[in-house]
Amino acid sequence: MQSRNPKKSTRSRIIESAKKLFAEQGYQKTTVIDISRQVGLSEAALYEYFKNKEDLLLTIPDLWVSDLLADLDGQLFGIKGTVNKLRKFFWWYLRQVEQSPLDAKIVYLILKTNANFMTTEVFSNVKILYSHLLDIFEEGRESGELRPNLKPYLARAIFIGTMDHIITRWFLKNMSYSLFDNLEELFNLMVDGFRNPSTIAANHDGEEANGIKLNKEC
Amino acid sequence: MQSRNPKKSTRSRIIESAKKLFAEQGYQKTTVIDISRQVGLSEAALYEYFKNKEDLLLTIPDLWVSDLLADLDGQLFGIKGTVNKLRKFFWWYLRQVEQSPLDAKIVYLILKTNANFMTTEVFSNVKILYSHLLDIFEEGRESGELRPNLKPYLARAIFIGTMDHIITRWFLKNMSYSLFDNLEELFNLMVDGFRNPSTIAANHDGEEANGIKLNKEC
DNA sequence: ATGAGAGCTTAATAGCATTAGGTTTTAAAT
DNA sequence: ATTTAAAACCTAATGCTATTAAGCTCTCAT
């Protein structure tokens, strides 16, 4: 879309510069002078747009997580089957991380350790994001696709824990590989434990499992 | 000045005070003056014992993780069966976290996201800790207790991810419940996906296995 | 033209980590 | 007991950083 202003607003430019610097150097090591110089302003000017440095930090991933949330419903729409929904969620989320690595890095490596994180808008949006998973797990239990005794919040702990772990690891290894390497195998290994043993076929190539199929891998 | 406890070294007292303050208030919000006042020293005195504030921070969990490492071998000694070893690891580690919450909190909420974390002694010890899991998974694959196509590092990602997640969550909820609540169920849900389908009976703590029995042998 | 507000600026202020340079305490050697 | 040197500690800088004060300079609706 074409904006009336050929130039981006000052506020946007501050956010973009801060995002890069925070993601590259970390929050503490990035100074307000660093940011203002990169934007081409005096330090004091930043305080016209943000209450303080932390306010600037928190503003950055706020929009990102809001966008995620807005996108999620549409992504899951029309997908049938709990495992298929879980797969979609997994791939979709990792794709978002790979496409917005700066935002994601700030969320994963800076925000989560911030004492005020739990009082932010970001946090409550993340909670909503995660609550979708609870619904999916519950639905799968009721439909019989997942184990009848599966507790949704336990399955969610495994699901999110695994996702967070591979994302954090990816950042700590400087994003030197693709998040999608071996993802299919990882997903199946994780989700197979959730499946209803009455209907499961130990199926690791992504095909839909219909009926009972005993699989010997010898 | 006042007579101090001659038994504890000044260095130890600095570490103890800093540990409490860092865990309570976070790293950034704890000042060197805070620490030195709590110990009963001037700020400058701290620099006789530590290179700088970050050095002090990194020193704190170093001993803890070293102790963990020293304890682990003995804990796993004599345990037969891969799942039993995994269970022991799980319970042992969470117990250590519950018993040393200050150290663990510093590792989980401050250190792991620190840019320098990967260059620390703590990090290399954590890596050794995690490498034990790789061995356990590999052994389980070879013995046939786990799936023959299980990739140890994928199973480890799920295992550690899940552990880290419930620990982090516990800290963010101010340790207001026991880490061991529902732990048995969580463990089984996670590990069942790793088991070899040829030998598994979906058996959850006393629950009857479901109707379908998978194959015995090839 | 005017005056009010948006968008900046320079220059102060206060807090912090860290260091310089010195004094006191300790303990061993004389 | 005195000397001596290192260890342990102190007060007082230093320099960096976030934040604020106070004011300048355009723009533009009236």
CSV table of C-alpha atoms in Angstrom, one decimal, chain A residues 27-29 108-109 113 115-116 118 147 149-151 153-158 160-162 164-166 169 172 182 185-186 189-190 192-194 197-198 202 204 212 214 216-218, chain B residues 27-29 109 112-113 116 118 147-151 153-158 160-162 165-166 169 172 182 185-186 189-190 192-194 197 202 204 207 210 212 214-215 217-218:
chain,number,residue,atom,x,y,z
A,27,TYR,CA,18.9,-4.5,25.8
A,28,GLN,CA,21.4,-3.4,28.4
A,29,LYS,CA,24.2,-2.9,26.0
A,108,TYR,CA,12.5,-15.0,23.6
A,109,LEU,CA,15.8,-13.6,24.8
A,113,THR,CA,13.4,-12.2,31.6
A,115,ALA,CA,10.4,-8.4,35.5
A,116,ASN,CA,7.5,-6.5,34.0
A,118,MET,CA,3.8,-10.4,32.9
A,147,ARG,CA,-6.0,-40.4,24.3
A,149,ASN,CA,-7.3,-39.5,29.5
A,150,LEU,CA,-5.1,-36.7,28.0
A,151,LYS,CA,-5.0,-33.6,30.1
A,153,TYR,CA,-2.6,-28.5,29.8
A,154,LEU,CA,-0.1,-31.2,30.2
A,155,ALA,CA,0.0,-31.8,26.5
A,156,ARG,CA,0.3,-28.1,26.0
A,157,ALA,CA,3.3,-28.0,28.4
A,158,ILE,CA,5.1,-30.5,26.2
A,160,ILE,CA,5.1,-25.3,23.9
A,161,GLY,CA,8.1,-26.4,25.9
A,162,THR,CA,9.4,-28.2,22.8
A,164,ASP,CA,10.3,-22.7,22.9
A,165,HIS,CA,13.3,-24.9,23.3
A,166,ILE,CA,14.1,-25.3,19.6
A,169,ARG,CA,18.4,-22.9,20.8
A,172,LEU,CA,21.6,-19.1,20.7
A,182,ASN,CA,14.0,-32.5,11.0
A,185,GLU,CA,10.3,-36.2,12.8
A,186,LEU,CA,10.3,-34.0,15.9
A,189,LEU,CA,7.8,-38.0,18.0
A,190,MET,CA,6.1,-35.5,20.2
A,192,ASP,CA,2.5,-39.8,18.8
A,193,GLY,CA,2.5,-39.8,22.6
A,194,PHE,CA,-0.8,-37.9,22.6
A,197,PRO,CA,-3.8,-46.0,21.3
A,198,SER,CA,-7.0,-47.4,20.1
A,202,ALA,CA,2.6,-45.5,14.3
A,204,HIS,CA,5.8,-41.3,10.6
A,212,ILE,CA,-5.8,-49.6,12.7
A,214,LEU,CA,0.1,-52.2,12.9
A,216,LYS,CA,6.5,-53.2,12.3
A,217,GLU,CA,9.7,-51.4,11.6
A,218,CYS,CA,12.1,-54.3,11.7
B,27,TYR,CA,20.1,-8.4,37.7
B,28,GLN,CA,19.6,-4.9,36.4
B,29,LYS,CA,17.6,-3.6,39.3
B,109,LEU,CA,15.5,-16.2,34.2
B,112,LYS,CA,20.0,-18.4,29.9
B,113,THR,CA,19.1,-15.3,28.0
B,116,ASN,CA,27.6,-14.2,27.3
B,118,MET,CA,27.3,-19.6,26.0
B,147,ARG,CA,11.6,-46.8,19.1
B,148,PRO,CA,14.3,-48.1,16.8
B,149,ASN,CA,14.1,-44.9,14.6
B,150,LEU,CA,14.3,-42.5,17.6
B,151,LYS,CA,16.8,-39.7,17.1
B,153,TYR,CA,18.7,-35.3,20.1
B,154,LEU,CA,15.1,-34.9,19.0
B,155,ALA,CA,13.9,-36.8,22.1
B,156,ARG,CA,16.2,-34.7,24.2
B,157,ALA,CA,14.7,-31.5,22.7
B,158,ILE,CA,11.3,-32.6,23.9
B,160,ILE,CA,14.5,-30.7,28.1
B,161,GLY,CA,12.0,-28.4,26.5
B,162,THR,CA,9.3,-29.8,28.7
B,165,HIS,CA,9.0,-25.0,30.4
B,166,ILE,CA,7.5,-26.2,33.6
B,169,ARG,CA,6.4,-21.4,34.5
B,172,LEU,CA,6.8,-16.9,36.8
B,182,ASN,CA,0.8,-34.1,38.0
B,185,GLU,CA,1.2,-38.0,34.2
B,186,LEU,CA,3.3,-35.4,32.4
B,189,LEU,CA,2.5,-38.5,28.4
B,190,MET,CA,5.9,-37.4,27.2
B,192,ASP,CA,5.1,-42.8,25.8
B,193,GLY,CA,5.8,-41.3,22.5
B,194,PHE,CA,9.4,-42.5,22.7
B,197,PRO,CA,5.6,-49.7,19.7
B,202,ALA,CA,0.0,-48.4,26.9
B,204,HIS,CA,-0.4,-45.5,32.7
B,207,GLU,CA,-4.5,-48.2,34.3
B,210,ASN,CA,-6.3,-50.7,26.0
B,212,ILE,CA,-5.0,-53.4,21.1
B,214,LEU,CA,0.9,-54.5,19.4
B,215,ASN,CA,3.2,-57.1,17.9
B,217,GLU,CA,8.5,-59.7,17.7
B,218,CYS,CA,9.9,-59.7,14.2
